[in-house]
GROMACS .gro file of C-alpha atoms in nm:
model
  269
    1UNK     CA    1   9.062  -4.584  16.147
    2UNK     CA    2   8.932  -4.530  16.503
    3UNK     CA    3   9.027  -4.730  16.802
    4UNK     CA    4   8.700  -4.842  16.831
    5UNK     CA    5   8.694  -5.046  16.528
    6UNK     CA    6   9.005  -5.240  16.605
    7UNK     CA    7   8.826  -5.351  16.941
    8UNK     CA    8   8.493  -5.440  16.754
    9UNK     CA    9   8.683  -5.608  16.526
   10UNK     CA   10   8.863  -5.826  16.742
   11UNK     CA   11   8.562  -5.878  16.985
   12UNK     CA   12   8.386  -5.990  16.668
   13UNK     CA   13   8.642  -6.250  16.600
   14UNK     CA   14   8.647  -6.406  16.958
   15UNK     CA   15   8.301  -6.431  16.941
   16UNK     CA   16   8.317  -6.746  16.726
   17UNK     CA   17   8.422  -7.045  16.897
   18UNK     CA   18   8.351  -7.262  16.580
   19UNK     CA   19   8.408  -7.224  16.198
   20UNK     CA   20   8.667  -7.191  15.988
   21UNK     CA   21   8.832  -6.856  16.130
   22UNK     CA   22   9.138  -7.004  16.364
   23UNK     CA   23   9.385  -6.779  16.534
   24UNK     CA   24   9.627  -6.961  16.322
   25UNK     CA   25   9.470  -6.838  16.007
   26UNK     CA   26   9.624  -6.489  16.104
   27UNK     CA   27   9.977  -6.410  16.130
   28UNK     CA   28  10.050  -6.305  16.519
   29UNK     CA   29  10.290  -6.005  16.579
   30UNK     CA   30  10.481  -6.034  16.899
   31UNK     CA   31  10.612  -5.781  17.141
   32UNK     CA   32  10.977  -5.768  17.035
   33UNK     CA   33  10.853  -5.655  16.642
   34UNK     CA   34  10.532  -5.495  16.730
   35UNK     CA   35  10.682  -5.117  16.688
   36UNK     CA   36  10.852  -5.259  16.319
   37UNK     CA   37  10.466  -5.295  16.222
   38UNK     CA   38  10.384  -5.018  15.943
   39UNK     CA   39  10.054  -4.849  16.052
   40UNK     CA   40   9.940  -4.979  15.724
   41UNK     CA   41  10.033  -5.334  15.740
   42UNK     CA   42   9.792  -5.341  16.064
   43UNK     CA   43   9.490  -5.147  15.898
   44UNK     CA   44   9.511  -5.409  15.602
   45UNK     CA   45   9.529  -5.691  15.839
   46UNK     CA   46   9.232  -5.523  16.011
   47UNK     CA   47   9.041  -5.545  15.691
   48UNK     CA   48   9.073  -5.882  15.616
   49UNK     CA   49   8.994  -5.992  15.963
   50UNK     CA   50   8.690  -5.822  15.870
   51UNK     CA   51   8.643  -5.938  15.545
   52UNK     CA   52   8.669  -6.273  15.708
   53UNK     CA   53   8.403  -6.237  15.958
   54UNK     CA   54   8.165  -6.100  15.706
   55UNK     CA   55   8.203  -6.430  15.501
   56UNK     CA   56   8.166  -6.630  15.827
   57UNK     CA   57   7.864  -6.445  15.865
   58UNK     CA   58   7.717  -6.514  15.536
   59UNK     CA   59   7.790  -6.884  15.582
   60UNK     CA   60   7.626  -6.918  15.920
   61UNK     CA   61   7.303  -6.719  15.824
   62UNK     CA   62   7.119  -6.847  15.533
   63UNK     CA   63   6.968  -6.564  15.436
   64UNK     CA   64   6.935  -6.190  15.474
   65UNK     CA   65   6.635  -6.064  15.646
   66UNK     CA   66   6.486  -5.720  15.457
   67UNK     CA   67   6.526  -5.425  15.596
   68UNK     CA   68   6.181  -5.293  15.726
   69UNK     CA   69   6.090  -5.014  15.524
   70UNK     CA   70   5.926  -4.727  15.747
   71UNK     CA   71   5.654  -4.573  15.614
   72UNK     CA   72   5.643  -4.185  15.515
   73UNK     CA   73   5.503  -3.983  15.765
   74UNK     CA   74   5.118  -3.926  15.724
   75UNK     CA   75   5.109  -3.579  15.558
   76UNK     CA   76   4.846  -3.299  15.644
   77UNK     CA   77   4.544  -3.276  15.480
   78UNK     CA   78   4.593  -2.968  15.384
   79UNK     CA   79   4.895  -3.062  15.206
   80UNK     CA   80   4.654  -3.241  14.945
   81UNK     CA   81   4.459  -2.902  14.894
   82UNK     CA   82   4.685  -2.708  14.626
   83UNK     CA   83   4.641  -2.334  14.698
   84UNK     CA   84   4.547  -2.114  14.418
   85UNK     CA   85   4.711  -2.146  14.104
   86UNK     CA   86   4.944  -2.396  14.267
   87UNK     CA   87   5.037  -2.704  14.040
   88UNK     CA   88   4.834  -2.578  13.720
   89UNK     CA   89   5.028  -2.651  13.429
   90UNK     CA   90   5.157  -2.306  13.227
   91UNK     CA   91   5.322  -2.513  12.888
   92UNK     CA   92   5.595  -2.682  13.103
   93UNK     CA   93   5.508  -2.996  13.323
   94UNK     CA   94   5.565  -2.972  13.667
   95UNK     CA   95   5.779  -3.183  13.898
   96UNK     CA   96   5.542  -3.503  13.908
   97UNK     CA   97   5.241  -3.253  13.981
   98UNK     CA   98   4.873  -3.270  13.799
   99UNK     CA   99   4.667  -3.030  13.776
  100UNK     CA  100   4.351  -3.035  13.939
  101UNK     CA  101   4.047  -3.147  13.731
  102UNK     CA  102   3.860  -2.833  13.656
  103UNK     CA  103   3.489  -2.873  13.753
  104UNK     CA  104   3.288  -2.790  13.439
  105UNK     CA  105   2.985  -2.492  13.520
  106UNK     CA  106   2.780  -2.792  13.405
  107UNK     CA  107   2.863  -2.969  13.736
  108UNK     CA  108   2.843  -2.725  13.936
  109UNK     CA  109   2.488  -2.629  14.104
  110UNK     CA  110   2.398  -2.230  14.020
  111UNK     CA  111   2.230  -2.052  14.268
  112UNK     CA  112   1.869  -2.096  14.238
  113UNK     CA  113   1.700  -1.856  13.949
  114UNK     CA  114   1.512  -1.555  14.076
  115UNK     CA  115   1.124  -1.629  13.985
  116UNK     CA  116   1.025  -1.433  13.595
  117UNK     CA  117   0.815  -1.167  13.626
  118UNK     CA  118   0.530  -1.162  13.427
  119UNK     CA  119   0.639  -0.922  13.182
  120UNK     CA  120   0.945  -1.125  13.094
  121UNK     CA  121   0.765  -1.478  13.168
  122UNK     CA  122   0.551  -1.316  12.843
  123UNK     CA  123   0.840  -1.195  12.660
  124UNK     CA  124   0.985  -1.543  12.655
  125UNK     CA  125   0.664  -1.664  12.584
  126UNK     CA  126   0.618  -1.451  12.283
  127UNK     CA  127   0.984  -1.583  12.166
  128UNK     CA  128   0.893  -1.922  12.161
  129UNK     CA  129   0.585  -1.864  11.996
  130UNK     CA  130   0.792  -1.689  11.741
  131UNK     CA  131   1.043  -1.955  11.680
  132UNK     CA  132   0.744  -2.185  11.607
  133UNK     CA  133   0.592  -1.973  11.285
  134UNK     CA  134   0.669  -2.265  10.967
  135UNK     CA  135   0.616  -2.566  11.150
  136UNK     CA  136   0.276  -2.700  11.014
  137UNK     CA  137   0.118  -3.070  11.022
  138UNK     CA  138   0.178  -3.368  10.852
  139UNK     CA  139   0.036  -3.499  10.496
  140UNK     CA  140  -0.233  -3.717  10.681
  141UNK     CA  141  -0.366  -3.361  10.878
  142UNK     CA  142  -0.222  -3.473  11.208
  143UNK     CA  143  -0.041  -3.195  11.414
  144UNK     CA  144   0.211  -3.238  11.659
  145UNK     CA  145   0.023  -2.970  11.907
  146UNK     CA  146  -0.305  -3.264  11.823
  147UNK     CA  147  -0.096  -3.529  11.951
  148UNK     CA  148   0.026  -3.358  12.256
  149UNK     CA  149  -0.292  -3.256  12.324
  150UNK     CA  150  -0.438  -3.637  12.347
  151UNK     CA  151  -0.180  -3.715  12.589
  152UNK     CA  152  -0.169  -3.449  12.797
  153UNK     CA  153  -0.554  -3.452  12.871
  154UNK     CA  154  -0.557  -3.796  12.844
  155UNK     CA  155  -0.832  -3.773  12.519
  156UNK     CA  156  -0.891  -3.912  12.210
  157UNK     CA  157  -0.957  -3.793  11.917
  158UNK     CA  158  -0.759  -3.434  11.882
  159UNK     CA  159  -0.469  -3.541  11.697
  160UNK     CA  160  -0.609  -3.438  11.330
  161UNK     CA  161  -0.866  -3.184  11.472
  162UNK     CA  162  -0.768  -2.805  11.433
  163UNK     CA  163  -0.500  -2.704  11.633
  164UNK     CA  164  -0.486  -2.340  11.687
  165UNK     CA  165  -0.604  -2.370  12.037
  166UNK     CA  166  -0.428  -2.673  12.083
  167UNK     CA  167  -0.104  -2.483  12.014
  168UNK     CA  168  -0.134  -2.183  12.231
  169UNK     CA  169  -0.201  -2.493  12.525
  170UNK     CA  170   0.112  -2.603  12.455
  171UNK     CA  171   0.266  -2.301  12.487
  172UNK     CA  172   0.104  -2.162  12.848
  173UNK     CA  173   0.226  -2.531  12.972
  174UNK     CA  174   0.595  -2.475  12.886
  175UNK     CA  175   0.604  -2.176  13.052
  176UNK     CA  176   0.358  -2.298  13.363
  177UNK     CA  177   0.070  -2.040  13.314
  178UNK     CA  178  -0.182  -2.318  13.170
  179UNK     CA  179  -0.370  -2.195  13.469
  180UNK     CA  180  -0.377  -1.827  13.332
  181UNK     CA  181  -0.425  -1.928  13.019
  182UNK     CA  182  -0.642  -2.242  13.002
  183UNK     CA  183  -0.651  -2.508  12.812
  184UNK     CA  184  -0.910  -2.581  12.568
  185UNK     CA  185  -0.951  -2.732  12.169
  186UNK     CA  186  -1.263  -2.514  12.121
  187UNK     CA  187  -1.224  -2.190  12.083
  188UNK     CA  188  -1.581  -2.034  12.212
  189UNK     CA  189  -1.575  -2.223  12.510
  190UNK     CA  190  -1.202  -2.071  12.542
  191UNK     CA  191  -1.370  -1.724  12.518
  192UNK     CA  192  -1.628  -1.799  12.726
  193UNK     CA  193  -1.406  -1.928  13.041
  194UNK     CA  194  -1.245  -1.567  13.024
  195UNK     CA  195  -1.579  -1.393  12.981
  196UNK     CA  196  -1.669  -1.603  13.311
  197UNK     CA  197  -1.367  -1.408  13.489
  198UNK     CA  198  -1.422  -1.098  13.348
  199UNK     CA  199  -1.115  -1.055  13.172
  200UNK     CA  200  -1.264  -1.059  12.783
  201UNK     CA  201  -1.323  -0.706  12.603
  202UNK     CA  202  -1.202  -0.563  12.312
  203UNK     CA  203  -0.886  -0.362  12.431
  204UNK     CA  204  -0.544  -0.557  12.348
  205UNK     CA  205  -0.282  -0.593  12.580
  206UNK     CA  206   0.054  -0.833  12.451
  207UNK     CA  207   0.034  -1.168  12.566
  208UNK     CA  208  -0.338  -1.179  12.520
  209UNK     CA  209  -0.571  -1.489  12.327
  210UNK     CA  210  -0.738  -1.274  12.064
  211UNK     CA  211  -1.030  -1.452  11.914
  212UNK     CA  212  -1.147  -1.403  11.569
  213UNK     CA  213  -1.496  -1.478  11.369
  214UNK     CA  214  -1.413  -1.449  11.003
  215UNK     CA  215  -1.800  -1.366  11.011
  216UNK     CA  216  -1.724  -1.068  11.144
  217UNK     CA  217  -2.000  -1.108  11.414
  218UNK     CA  218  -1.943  -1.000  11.757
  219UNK     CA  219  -2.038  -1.300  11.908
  220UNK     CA  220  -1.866  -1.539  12.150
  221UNK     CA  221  -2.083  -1.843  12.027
  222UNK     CA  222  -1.917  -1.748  11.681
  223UNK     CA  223  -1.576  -1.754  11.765
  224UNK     CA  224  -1.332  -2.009  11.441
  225UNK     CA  225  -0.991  -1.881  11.574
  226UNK     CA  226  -0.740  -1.796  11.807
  227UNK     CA  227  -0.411  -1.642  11.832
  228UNK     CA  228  -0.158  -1.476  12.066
  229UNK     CA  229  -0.098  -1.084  12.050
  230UNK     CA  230   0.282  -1.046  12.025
  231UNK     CA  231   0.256  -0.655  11.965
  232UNK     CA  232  -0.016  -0.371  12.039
  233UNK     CA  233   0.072  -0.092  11.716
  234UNK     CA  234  -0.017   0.287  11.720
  235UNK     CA  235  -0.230   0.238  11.396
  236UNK     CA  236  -0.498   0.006  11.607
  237UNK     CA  237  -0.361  -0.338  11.471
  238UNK     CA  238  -0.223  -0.576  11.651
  239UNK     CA  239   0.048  -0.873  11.558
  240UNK     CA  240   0.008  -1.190  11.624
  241UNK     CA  241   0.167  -1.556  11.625
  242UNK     CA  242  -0.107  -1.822  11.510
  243UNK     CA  243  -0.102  -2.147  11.472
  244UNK     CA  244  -0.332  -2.347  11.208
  245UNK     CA  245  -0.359  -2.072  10.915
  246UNK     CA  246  -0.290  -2.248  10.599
  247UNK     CA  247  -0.184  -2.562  10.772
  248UNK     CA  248   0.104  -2.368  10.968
  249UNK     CA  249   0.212  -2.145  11.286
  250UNK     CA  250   0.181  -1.811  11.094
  251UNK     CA  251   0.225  -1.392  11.229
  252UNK     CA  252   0.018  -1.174  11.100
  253UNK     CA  253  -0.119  -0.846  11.151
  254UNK     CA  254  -0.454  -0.820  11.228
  255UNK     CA  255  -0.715  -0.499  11.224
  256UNK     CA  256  -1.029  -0.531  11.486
  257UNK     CA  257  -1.269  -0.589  11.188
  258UNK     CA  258  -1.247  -1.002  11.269
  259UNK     CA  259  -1.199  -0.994  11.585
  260UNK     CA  260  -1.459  -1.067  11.853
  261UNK     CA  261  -1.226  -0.986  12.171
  262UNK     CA  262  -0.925  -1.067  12.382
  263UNK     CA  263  -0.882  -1.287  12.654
  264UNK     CA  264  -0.619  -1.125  12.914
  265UNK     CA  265  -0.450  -1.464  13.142
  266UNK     CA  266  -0.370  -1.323  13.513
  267UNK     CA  267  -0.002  -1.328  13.446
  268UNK     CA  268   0.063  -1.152  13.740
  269UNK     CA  269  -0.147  -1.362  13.955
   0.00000   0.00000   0.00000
């Protein structure tokens, strides 16, 4: 035990002027015997002297005040950031570490979509139509292309009425080319708005209206039908998706003996 204790220990002692710790409470070694003292006799002697002061202490203060706990040091920011790969979990937990939640491509915003061209804007068109051939109308003759119709022109009146035209209206708005295409529920007046722009003859060209008189007649004013041309074929026929033949979204292939002409929509602007 260092020098320095004994003195703190003693100076601790002489300190109190009051309480129970008298200098009679510990035996006093004089001069004459102080050499007979075992080094070991003193530090024990030491040690109660400070065991007694610590209970002295205890008595006189009434309670113990906390230590003040210091706070950690503010880390880096960066140290929140886990570098690549850093704190992912392989099979075997880490020491208290998570991994970071993975951002689903859902969440995350993809760079805006190149525009279609027209070629594929038709394509997809074409698909859709495509997907559609089975669906027909209900038991009462109401379509679902009827009823869209009424709302989306804000009419009356369409939701039993035949829906071939109606159909290929829903179809140029889901794609945004309603403008190209047009919408109308009557198929001559269809015909006519193209014949107006000069894009109605009789040479097919996919994603054309082709417009039929089951007549056989030539004539705009004669027009019952309407489809879209989903294929031009070497043989001079041309397939089709229509909506409204025997109650249902049909393809077919059709020869140029019914059919009064096409309408080409300005895909391409």
């Amino acid at each position: 035990m260092s020098i320095g204790l004994v003195f703190a220990g003693a100076a601790s002692f002489t300190v109190l002027s009051t309480g129970t710790a008298r200098a009679t409470d510990i035996s006093t070694i004089t001069d004459s015997d102080s050499g007979a003292v075992p080094f070991a006799e003193m530090q024990a002697r030491i040690a109660e002297i400070e065991s007694q002061i610590a209970m002295i202490e205890q008595r006189v203060t009434p309670y113990q005040i906390p230590a003040t706990e210091t706070p950690a040091p503010e880390q880096s920011q960066t140290a929140d950031i886990p570098s690549p790969g850093q704190g992912l979990s392989t099979g075997t937990p880490g020491e208290g570490l998570q991994a970071p939640d993975q951002a689903s491509a859902g969440d995350l915003p993809s760079p805006a979509a190149a525009p279609l061209t027209a070629n594929a804007k038709v394509q997809q068109m074409i698909a859709t139509a495509r997907s559609k051939v089975g669906e027909g109308e209900a038991a009462d003759g109401t379509s679902f292309y009827g009823k869209w119709y009424d709302t989306y022109t804000k009419q009356k009146g369409f939701a039993a009425a035949p829906w071939c035209d109606m159909f290929l209206a829903w179809l140029a708005v889901q794609y945004g080319v309603q403008d190209q295409m047009g919408i109308y529920a009557y198929t001559p007046w269809h015909a006519q708005w193209f014949n107006k722009q000069g894009r109605f003859d009789r040479t097919p060209r996919v994603g054309d209206l082709v417009f039929f008189d089951w007549g056989g007649s030539k004539n705009i004013s004669a027009i019952d039908h309407v489809g879209l041309v989903t294929g031009v074929n070497p043989d001079g026929t041309v397939s089709t998706v229509e909506a409204n033949i025997s109650d249902k979204v049909v393809s077919r292939t059709r020869g140029m003996k019914d059919i009064v002409g096409f309408g080409h929509p300005a895909y391409a602007g």
